[in-house]
mmCIF file with all atom_site columns, C-alpha atoms in Angstrom:
data_model
loop_
_atom_site.group_PDB
_atom_site.id
_atom_site.type_symbol
_atom_site.label_atom_id
_atom_site.label_alt_id
_atom_site.label_comp_id
_atom_site.label_asym_id
_atom_site.label_entity_id
_atom_site.label_seq_id
_atom_site.pdbx_PDB_ins_code
_atom_site.Cartn_x
_atom_site.Cartn_y
_atom_site.Cartn_z
_atom_site.occupancy
_atom_site.B_iso_or_equiv
_atom_site.pdbx_formal_charge
_atom_site.auth_seq_id
_atom_site.auth_comp_id
_atom_site.auth_asym_id
_atom_site.auth_atom_id
_atom_site.pdbx_PDB_model_num
ATOM 1   C CA . UNK A 1 1   ? 15.158 87.105 55.303 1.00 53.00 ? 1   UNK A CA 1
ATOM 2   C CA . UNK A 1 2   ? 12.894 89.937 53.586 1.00 51.00 ? 2   UNK A CA 1
ATOM 3   C CA . UNK A 1 3   ? 9.660  89.857 51.472 1.00 55.00 ? 3   UNK A CA 1
ATOM 4   C CA . UNK A 1 4   ? 9.592  91.395 47.851 1.00 56.00 ? 4   UNK A CA 1
ATOM 5   C CA . UNK A 1 5   ? 5.585  91.855 48.107 1.00 61.00 ? 5   UNK A CA 1
ATOM 6   C CA . UNK A 1 6   ? 3.447  90.125 49.936 1.00 61.00 ? 6   UNK A CA 1
ATOM 7   C CA . UNK A 1 7   ? 3.629  86.598 48.228 1.00 65.00 ? 7   UNK A CA 1
ATOM 8   C CA . UNK A 1 8   ? 7.548  85.794 47.274 1.00 68.00 ? 8   UNK A CA 1
ATOM 9   C CA . UNK A 1 9   ? 10.213 85.519 50.094 1.00 73.00 ? 9   UNK A CA 1
ATOM 10  C CA . UNK A 1 10  ? 13.891 86.019 49.705 1.00 70.00 ? 10  UNK A CA 1
ATOM 11  C CA . UNK A 1 11  ? 17.217 85.471 51.535 1.00 76.00 ? 11  UNK A CA 1
ATOM 12  C CA . UNK A 1 12  ? 20.185 86.956 51.344 1.00 75.00 ? 12  UNK A CA 1
ATOM 13  C CA . UNK A 1 13  ? 23.526 84.638 51.042 1.00 79.00 ? 13  UNK A CA 1
ATOM 14  C CA . UNK A 1 14  ? 27.130 85.595 50.758 1.00 79.00 ? 14  UNK A CA 1
ATOM 15  C CA . UNK A 1 15  ? 29.918 82.966 50.097 1.00 74.00 ? 15  UNK A CA 1
ATOM 16  C CA . UNK A 1 16  ? 33.187 83.217 49.806 1.00 76.00 ? 16  UNK A CA 1
ATOM 17  C CA . UNK A 1 17  ? 35.249 82.021 46.645 1.00 81.00 ? 17  UNK A CA 1
ATOM 18  C CA . UNK A 1 18  ? 38.417 80.045 46.465 1.00 84.00 ? 18  UNK A CA 1
ATOM 19  C CA . UNK A 1 19  ? 41.626 82.578 45.700 1.00 87.00 ? 19  UNK A CA 1
ATOM 20  C CA . UNK A 1 20  ? 42.837 79.392 43.728 1.00 88.00 ? 20  UNK A CA 1
ATOM 21  C CA . UNK A 1 21  ? 41.767 77.188 40.988 1.00 87.00 ? 21  UNK A CA 1
ATOM 22  C CA . UNK A 1 22  ? 42.754 73.925 38.846 1.00 87.00 ? 22  UNK A CA 1
ATOM 23  C CA . UNK A 1 23  ? 42.957 72.908 35.513 1.00 86.00 ? 23  UNK A CA 1
ATOM 24  C CA . UNK A 1 24  ? 43.348 69.496 34.864 1.00 85.00 ? 24  UNK A CA 1
ATOM 25  C CA . UNK A 1 25  ? 42.973 66.934 31.873 1.00 84.00 ? 25  UNK A CA 1
ATOM 26  C CA . UNK A 1 26  ? 42.919 63.392 31.210 1.00 81.00 ? 26  UNK A CA 1
ATOM 27  C CA . UNK A 1 27  ? 44.529 61.170 28.341 1.00 79.00 ? 27  UNK A CA 1
ATOM 28  C CA . UNK A 1 28  ? 44.655 57.418 28.381 1.00 75.00 ? 28  UNK A CA 1
ATOM 29  C CA . UNK A 1 29  ? 45.619 54.463 26.930 1.00 76.00 ? 29  UNK A CA 1
ATOM 30  C CA . UNK A 1 30  ? 46.198 50.867 27.539 1.00 74.00 ? 30  UNK A CA 1
ATOM 31  C CA . UNK A 1 31  ? 48.936 48.703 27.128 1.00 76.00 ? 31  UNK A CA 1
ATOM 32  C CA . UNK A 1 32  ? 50.019 47.602 23.655 1.00 76.00 ? 32  UNK A CA 1
ATOM 33  C CA . UNK A 1 33  ? 47.477 50.584 22.439 1.00 76.00 ? 33  UNK A CA 1
ATOM 34  C CA . UNK A 1 34  ? 44.749 48.488 23.705 1.00 74.00 ? 34  UNK A CA 1
ATOM 35  C CA . UNK A 1 35  ? 41.307 50.282 24.607 1.00 76.00 ? 35  UNK A CA 1
ATOM 36  C CA . UNK A 1 36  ? 41.200 49.250 28.513 1.00 79.00 ? 36  UNK A CA 1
ATOM 37  C CA . UNK A 1 37  ? 44.237 50.434 30.710 1.00 81.00 ? 37  UNK A CA 1
ATOM 38  C CA . UNK A 1 38  ? 44.701 49.070 34.242 1.00 82.00 ? 38  UNK A CA 1
ATOM 39  C CA . UNK A 1 39  ? 44.731 52.853 35.598 1.00 86.00 ? 39  UNK A CA 1
ATOM 40  C CA . UNK A 1 40  ? 41.726 54.595 37.340 1.00 88.00 ? 40  UNK A CA 1
ATOM 41  C CA . UNK A 1 41  ? 41.220 57.994 38.205 1.00 89.00 ? 41  UNK A CA 1
ATOM 42  C CA . UNK A 1 42  ? 39.210 60.277 39.994 1.00 92.00 ? 42  UNK A CA 1
ATOM 43  C CA . UNK A 1 43  ? 38.731 64.067 40.256 1.00 92.00 ? 43  UNK A CA 1
ATOM 44  C CA . UNK A 1 44  ? 36.518 65.413 42.678 1.00 90.00 ? 44  UNK A CA 1
ATOM 45  C CA . UNK A 1 45  ? 35.451 68.602 44.345 1.00 90.00 ? 45  UNK A CA 1
ATOM 46  C CA . UNK A 1 46  ? 35.420 68.191 48.020 1.00 87.00 ? 46  UNK A CA 1
ATOM 47  C CA . UNK A 1 47  ? 33.763 70.151 50.913 1.00 83.00 ? 47  UNK A CA 1
ATOM 48  C CA . UNK A 1 48  ? 35.819 73.081 52.324 1.00 84.00 ? 48  UNK A CA 1
ATOM 49  C CA . UNK A 1 49  ? 37.120 74.411 49.098 1.00 88.00 ? 49  UNK A CA 1
ATOM 50  C CA . UNK A 1 50  ? 39.097 71.511 48.304 1.00 88.00 ? 50  UNK A CA 1
ATOM 51  C CA . UNK A 1 51  ? 39.910 69.187 45.079 1.00 91.00 ? 51  UNK A CA 1
ATOM 52  C CA . UNK A 1 52  ? 41.077 65.602 45.303 1.00 90.00 ? 52  UNK A CA 1
ATOM 53  C CA . UNK A 1 53  ? 42.990 64.186 42.148 1.00 92.00 ? 53  UNK A CA 1
ATOM 54  C CA . UNK A 1 54  ? 43.897 60.654 42.374 1.00 91.00 ? 54  UNK A CA 1
ATOM 55  C CA . UNK A 1 55  ? 45.565 57.867 40.180 1.00 88.00 ? 55  UNK A CA 1
ATOM 56  C CA . UNK A 1 56  ? 45.298 54.124 41.067 1.00 88.00 ? 56  UNK A CA 1
ATOM 57  C CA . UNK A 1 57  ? 47.467 51.759 39.044 1.00 85.00 ? 57  UNK A CA 1
ATOM 58  C CA . UNK A 1 58  ? 46.296 48.003 39.193 1.00 81.00 ? 58  UNK A CA 1
ATOM 59  C CA . UNK A 1 59  ? 49.116 45.513 38.620 1.00 80.00 ? 59  UNK A CA 1
ATOM 60  C CA . UNK A 1 60  ? 49.031 44.095 35.430 1.00 77.00 ? 60  UNK A CA 1
ATOM 61  C CA . UNK A 1 61  ? 47.099 45.145 32.550 1.00 78.00 ? 61  UNK A CA 1
ATOM 62  C CA . UNK A 1 62  ? 43.541 44.926 30.890 1.00 81.00 ? 62  UNK A CA 1
ATOM 63  C CA . UNK A 1 63  ? 40.012 44.332 32.410 1.00 85.00 ? 63  UNK A CA 1
ATOM 64  C CA . UNK A 1 64  ? 41.314 42.609 35.631 1.00 84.00 ? 64  UNK A CA 1
ATOM 65  C CA . UNK A 1 65  ? 43.763 45.802 36.232 1.00 84.00 ? 65  UNK A CA 1
ATOM 66  C CA . UNK A 1 66  ? 41.174 48.242 35.715 1.00 87.00 ? 66  UNK A CA 1
ATOM 67  C CA . UNK A 1 67  ? 38.603 46.443 37.843 1.00 86.00 ? 67  UNK A CA 1
ATOM 68  C CA . UNK A 1 68  ? 41.073 46.544 41.044 1.00 85.00 ? 68  UNK A CA 1
ATOM 69  C CA . UNK A 1 69  ? 41.842 49.875 40.596 1.00 87.00 ? 69  UNK A CA 1
ATOM 70  C CA . UNK A 1 70  ? 38.268 51.063 40.005 1.00 89.00 ? 70  UNK A CA 1
ATOM 71  C CA . UNK A 1 71  ? 37.159 49.647 43.039 1.00 88.00 ? 71  UNK A CA 1
ATOM 72  C CA . UNK A 1 72  ? 40.247 51.437 44.511 1.00 88.00 ? 72  UNK A CA 1
ATOM 73  C CA . UNK A 1 73  ? 39.384 54.704 43.502 1.00 91.00 ? 73  UNK A CA 1
ATOM 74  C CA . UNK A 1 74  ? 35.800 54.229 44.237 1.00 92.00 ? 74  UNK A CA 1
ATOM 75  C CA . UNK A 1 75  ? 36.435 53.000 47.788 1.00 90.00 ? 75  UNK A CA 1
ATOM 76  C CA . UNK A 1 76  ? 38.423 56.209 48.270 1.00 90.00 ? 76  UNK A CA 1
ATOM 77  C CA . UNK A 1 77  ? 35.897 58.497 46.797 1.00 92.00 ? 77  UNK A CA 1
ATOM 78  C CA . UNK A 1 78  ? 33.102 57.082 48.977 1.00 92.00 ? 78  UNK A CA 1
ATOM 79  C CA . UNK A 1 79  ? 35.302 57.751 52.144 1.00 91.00 ? 79  UNK A CA 1
ATOM 80  C CA . UNK A 1 80  ? 36.400 61.376 51.412 1.00 88.00 ? 80  UNK A CA 1
ATOM 81  C CA . UNK A 1 81  ? 32.684 62.163 50.824 1.00 86.00 ? 81  UNK A CA 1
ATOM 82  C CA . UNK A 1 82  ? 31.588 60.923 54.018 1.00 88.00 ? 82  UNK A CA 1
ATOM 83  C CA . UNK A 1 83  ? 34.398 63.242 55.394 1.00 85.00 ? 83  UNK A CA 1
ATOM 84  C CA . UNK A 1 84  ? 37.268 61.351 56.471 1.00 89.00 ? 84  UNK A CA 1
ATOM 85  C CA . UNK A 1 85  ? 40.624 62.867 56.468 1.00 88.00 ? 85  UNK A CA 1
ATOM 86  C CA . UNK A 1 86  ? 42.923 61.570 53.171 1.00 85.00 ? 86  UNK A CA 1
ATOM 87  C CA . UNK A 1 87  ? 45.271 59.616 55.545 1.00 85.00 ? 87  UNK A CA 1
ATOM 88  C CA . UNK A 1 88  ? 42.928 58.096 57.511 1.00 89.00 ? 88  UNK A CA 1
ATOM 89  C CA . UNK A 1 89  ? 40.826 56.983 54.419 1.00 89.00 ? 89  UNK A CA 1
ATOM 90  C CA . UNK A 1 90  ? 43.962 55.299 52.433 1.00 85.00 ? 90  UNK A CA 1
ATOM 91  C CA . UNK A 1 91  ? 44.822 53.382 55.968 1.00 84.00 ? 91  UNK A CA 1
ATOM 92  C CA . UNK A 1 92  ? 41.230 52.168 56.088 1.00 86.00 ? 92  UNK A CA 1
ATOM 93  C CA . UNK A 1 93  ? 41.359 50.923 52.650 1.00 81.00 ? 93  UNK A CA 1
ATOM 94  C CA . UNK A 1 94  ? 45.057 49.632 52.916 1.00 77.00 ? 94  UNK A CA 1
ATOM 95  C CA . UNK A 1 95  ? 43.660 47.514 55.984 1.00 78.00 ? 95  UNK A CA 1
ATOM 96  C CA . UNK A 1 96  ? 40.224 46.332 53.973 1.00 75.00 ? 96  UNK A CA 1
ATOM 97  C CA . UNK A 1 97  ? 42.433 45.293 50.962 1.00 71.00 ? 97  UNK A CA 1
ATOM 98  C CA . UNK A 1 98  ? 45.180 43.771 52.998 1.00 68.00 ? 98  UNK A CA 1
ATOM 99  C CA . UNK A 1 99  ? 42.661 41.896 55.355 1.00 70.00 ? 99  UNK A CA 1
ATOM 100 C CA . UNK A 1 100 ? 39.732 41.399 52.690 1.00 63.00 ? 100 UNK A CA 1
ATOM 101 C CA . UNK A 1 101 ? 39.584 39.399 49.930 1.00 58.00 ? 101 UNK A CA 1
ATOM 102 C CA . UNK A 1 102 ? 41.990 37.313 47.926 1.00 57.00 ? 102 UNK A CA 1
ATOM 103 C CA . UNK A 1 103 ? 40.829 38.104 44.648 1.00 57.00 ? 103 UNK A CA 1
ATOM 104 C CA . UNK A 1 104 ? 41.722 41.963 45.023 1.00 55.00 ? 104 UNK A CA 1
ATOM 105 C CA . UNK A 1 105 ? 45.091 42.296 43.827 1.00 64.00 ? 105 UNK A CA 1
ATOM 106 C CA . UNK A 1 106 ? 47.889 45.040 44.557 1.00 75.00 ? 106 UNK A CA 1
ATOM 107 C CA . UNK A 1 107 ? 47.111 48.376 43.545 1.00 80.00 ? 107 UNK A CA 1
ATOM 108 C CA . UNK A 1 108 ? 49.302 51.486 43.666 1.00 83.00 ? 108 UNK A CA 1
ATOM 109 C CA . UNK A 1 109 ? 47.248 54.941 45.055 1.00 86.00 ? 109 UNK A CA 1
ATOM 110 C CA . UNK A 1 110 ? 48.624 58.331 44.395 1.00 87.00 ? 110 UNK A CA 1
ATOM 111 C CA . UNK A 1 111 ? 46.298 61.152 46.044 1.00 88.00 ? 111 UNK A CA 1
ATOM 112 C CA . UNK A 1 112 ? 46.958 64.634 45.922 1.00 87.00 ? 112 UNK A CA 1
ATOM 113 C CA . UNK A 1 113 ? 44.614 67.192 47.933 1.00 88.00 ? 113 UNK A CA 1
ATOM 114 C CA . UNK A 1 114 ? 44.125 70.998 47.120 1.00 89.00 ? 114 UNK A CA 1
ATOM 115 C CA . UNK A 1 115 ? 43.202 73.093 49.286 1.00 90.00 ? 115 UNK A CA 1
ATOM 116 C CA . UNK A 1 116 ? 41.717 76.164 46.797 1.00 92.00 ? 116 UNK A CA 1
ATOM 117 C CA . UNK A 1 117 ? 41.475 78.611 50.016 1.00 90.00 ? 117 UNK A CA 1
ATOM 118 C CA . UNK A 1 118 ? 45.327 78.399 51.096 1.00 88.00 ? 118 UNK A CA 1
ATOM 119 C CA . UNK A 1 119 ? 46.792 77.448 48.165 1.00 87.00 ? 119 UNK A CA 1
ATOM 120 C CA . UNK A 1 120 ? 48.701 74.412 49.402 1.00 87.00 ? 120 UNK A CA 1
ATOM 121 C CA . UNK A 1 121 ? 48.596 70.290 48.419 1.00 84.00 ? 121 UNK A CA 1
ATOM 122 C CA . UNK A 1 122 ? 48.782 67.560 50.537 1.00 84.00 ? 122 UNK A CA 1
ATOM 123 C CA . UNK A 1 123 ? 50.096 63.781 48.849 1.00 83.00 ? 123 UNK A CA 1
ATOM 124 C CA . UNK A 1 124 ? 49.403 60.598 50.304 1.00 84.00 ? 124 UNK A CA 1
ATOM 125 C CA . UNK A 1 125 ? 51.158 57.722 48.192 1.00 81.00 ? 125 UNK A CA 1
ATOM 126 C CA . UNK A 1 126 ? 50.117 53.951 49.157 1.00 79.00 ? 126 UNK A CA 1
ATOM 127 C CA . UNK A 1 127 ? 52.456 51.131 46.818 1.00 75.00 ? 127 UNK A CA 1
ATOM 128 C CA . UNK A 1 128 ? 54.176 53.592 44.653 1.00 66.00 ? 128 UNK A CA 1
ATOM 129 C CA . UNK A 1 129 ? 57.260 55.038 44.219 1.00 69.00 ? 129 UNK A CA 1
ATOM 130 C CA . UNK A 1 130 ? 58.625 58.351 46.128 1.00 68.00 ? 130 UNK A CA 1
ATOM 131 C CA . UNK A 1 131 ? 57.244 61.722 44.259 1.00 66.00 ? 131 UNK A CA 1
ATOM 132 C CA . UNK A 1 132 ? 59.752 64.032 42.693 1.00 66.00 ? 132 UNK A CA 1
ATOM 133 C CA . UNK A 1 133 ? 58.514 67.744 43.046 1.00 67.00 ? 133 UNK A CA 1
ATOM 134 C CA . UNK A 1 134 ? 59.863 70.067 40.710 1.00 69.00 ? 134 UNK A CA 1
ATOM 135 C CA . UNK A 1 135 ? 60.239 73.708 41.523 1.00 69.00 ? 135 UNK A CA 1
ATOM 136 C CA . UNK A 1 136 ? 61.565 76.553 39.658 1.00 73.00 ? 136 UNK A CA 1
ATOM 137 C CA . UNK A 1 137 ? 65.021 76.012 40.303 1.00 76.00 ? 137 UNK A CA 1
ATOM 138 C CA . UNK A 1 138 ? 65.243 72.485 41.837 1.00 74.00 ? 138 UNK A CA 1
ATOM 139 C CA . UNK A 1 139 ? 64.167 68.853 42.140 1.00 65.00 ? 139 UNK A CA 1
ATOM 140 C CA . UNK A 1 140 ? 63.440 67.664 45.425 1.00 66.00 ? 140 UNK A CA 1
ATOM 141 C CA . UNK A 1 141 ? 62.759 63.802 46.054 1.00 67.00 ? 141 UNK A CA 1
ATOM 142 C CA . UNK A 1 142 ? 59.802 63.224 48.946 1.00 63.00 ? 142 UNK A CA 1
ATOM 143 C CA . UNK A 1 143 ? 60.774 61.692 52.394 1.00 57.00 ? 143 UNK A CA 1
ATOM 144 C CA . UNK A 1 144 ? 58.826 58.745 53.614 1.00 52.00 ? 144 UNK A CA 1
ATOM 145 C CA . UNK A 1 145 ? 57.220 58.056 56.501 1.00 43.00 ? 145 UNK A CA 1
ATOM 146 C CA . UNK A 1 146 ? 55.813 54.522 57.427 1.00 33.00 ? 146 UNK A CA 1
ATOM 147 C CA . UNK A 1 147 ? 52.012 54.299 58.589 1.00 31.00 ? 147 UNK A CA 1
ATOM 148 C CA . UNK A 1 148 ? 51.480 50.701 58.332 1.00 30.00 ? 148 UNK A CA 1
ATOM 149 C CA . UNK A 1 149 ? 52.172 48.318 55.398 1.00 30.00 ? 149 UNK A CA 1
ATOM 150 C CA . UNK A 1 150 ? 52.634 50.197 51.715 1.00 34.00 ? 150 UNK A CA 1
ATOM 151 C CA . UNK A 1 151 ? 51.543 53.679 53.319 1.00 33.00 ? 151 UNK A CA 1
ATOM 152 C CA . UNK A 1 152 ? 53.587 56.718 52.776 1.00 32.00 ? 152 UNK A CA 1
ATOM 153 C CA . UNK A 1 153 ? 52.602 60.159 53.104 1.00 33.00 ? 153 UNK A CA 1
ATOM 154 C CA . UNK A 1 154 ? 54.827 62.840 51.386 1.00 33.00 ? 154 UNK A CA 1
#
């Protein structure tokens, strides 16, 4: 800390910038060209130079599917903001939904966490098919390791 003059203080702050960045966009359309889609997404800057991207697909279509997938994405956002690791957050959500209210139907959840300092990413999938990763010269299927119920980690 220092002083510019007798009345104002100043402080120096040095911060490291992330080495990588993401570019994202969204296009939405419901089944049969309806306005409401059963899918909900999240794109969120997280502490520690991370970016979270999630997509939840509610079963069926229309308002009910949208409501279910929105609840899943909002719950994930709250858990990630509270500092839970993504695996733990998805496991907690799965437990809450499996043991919770009967009116909530099954939703898939695909989560990708980018580390913008390291240039790496982590995928967590719940209730969805395996991930296909496309490299420069080959296509790779993800492996499945079961956690609980419908959870898979890539």
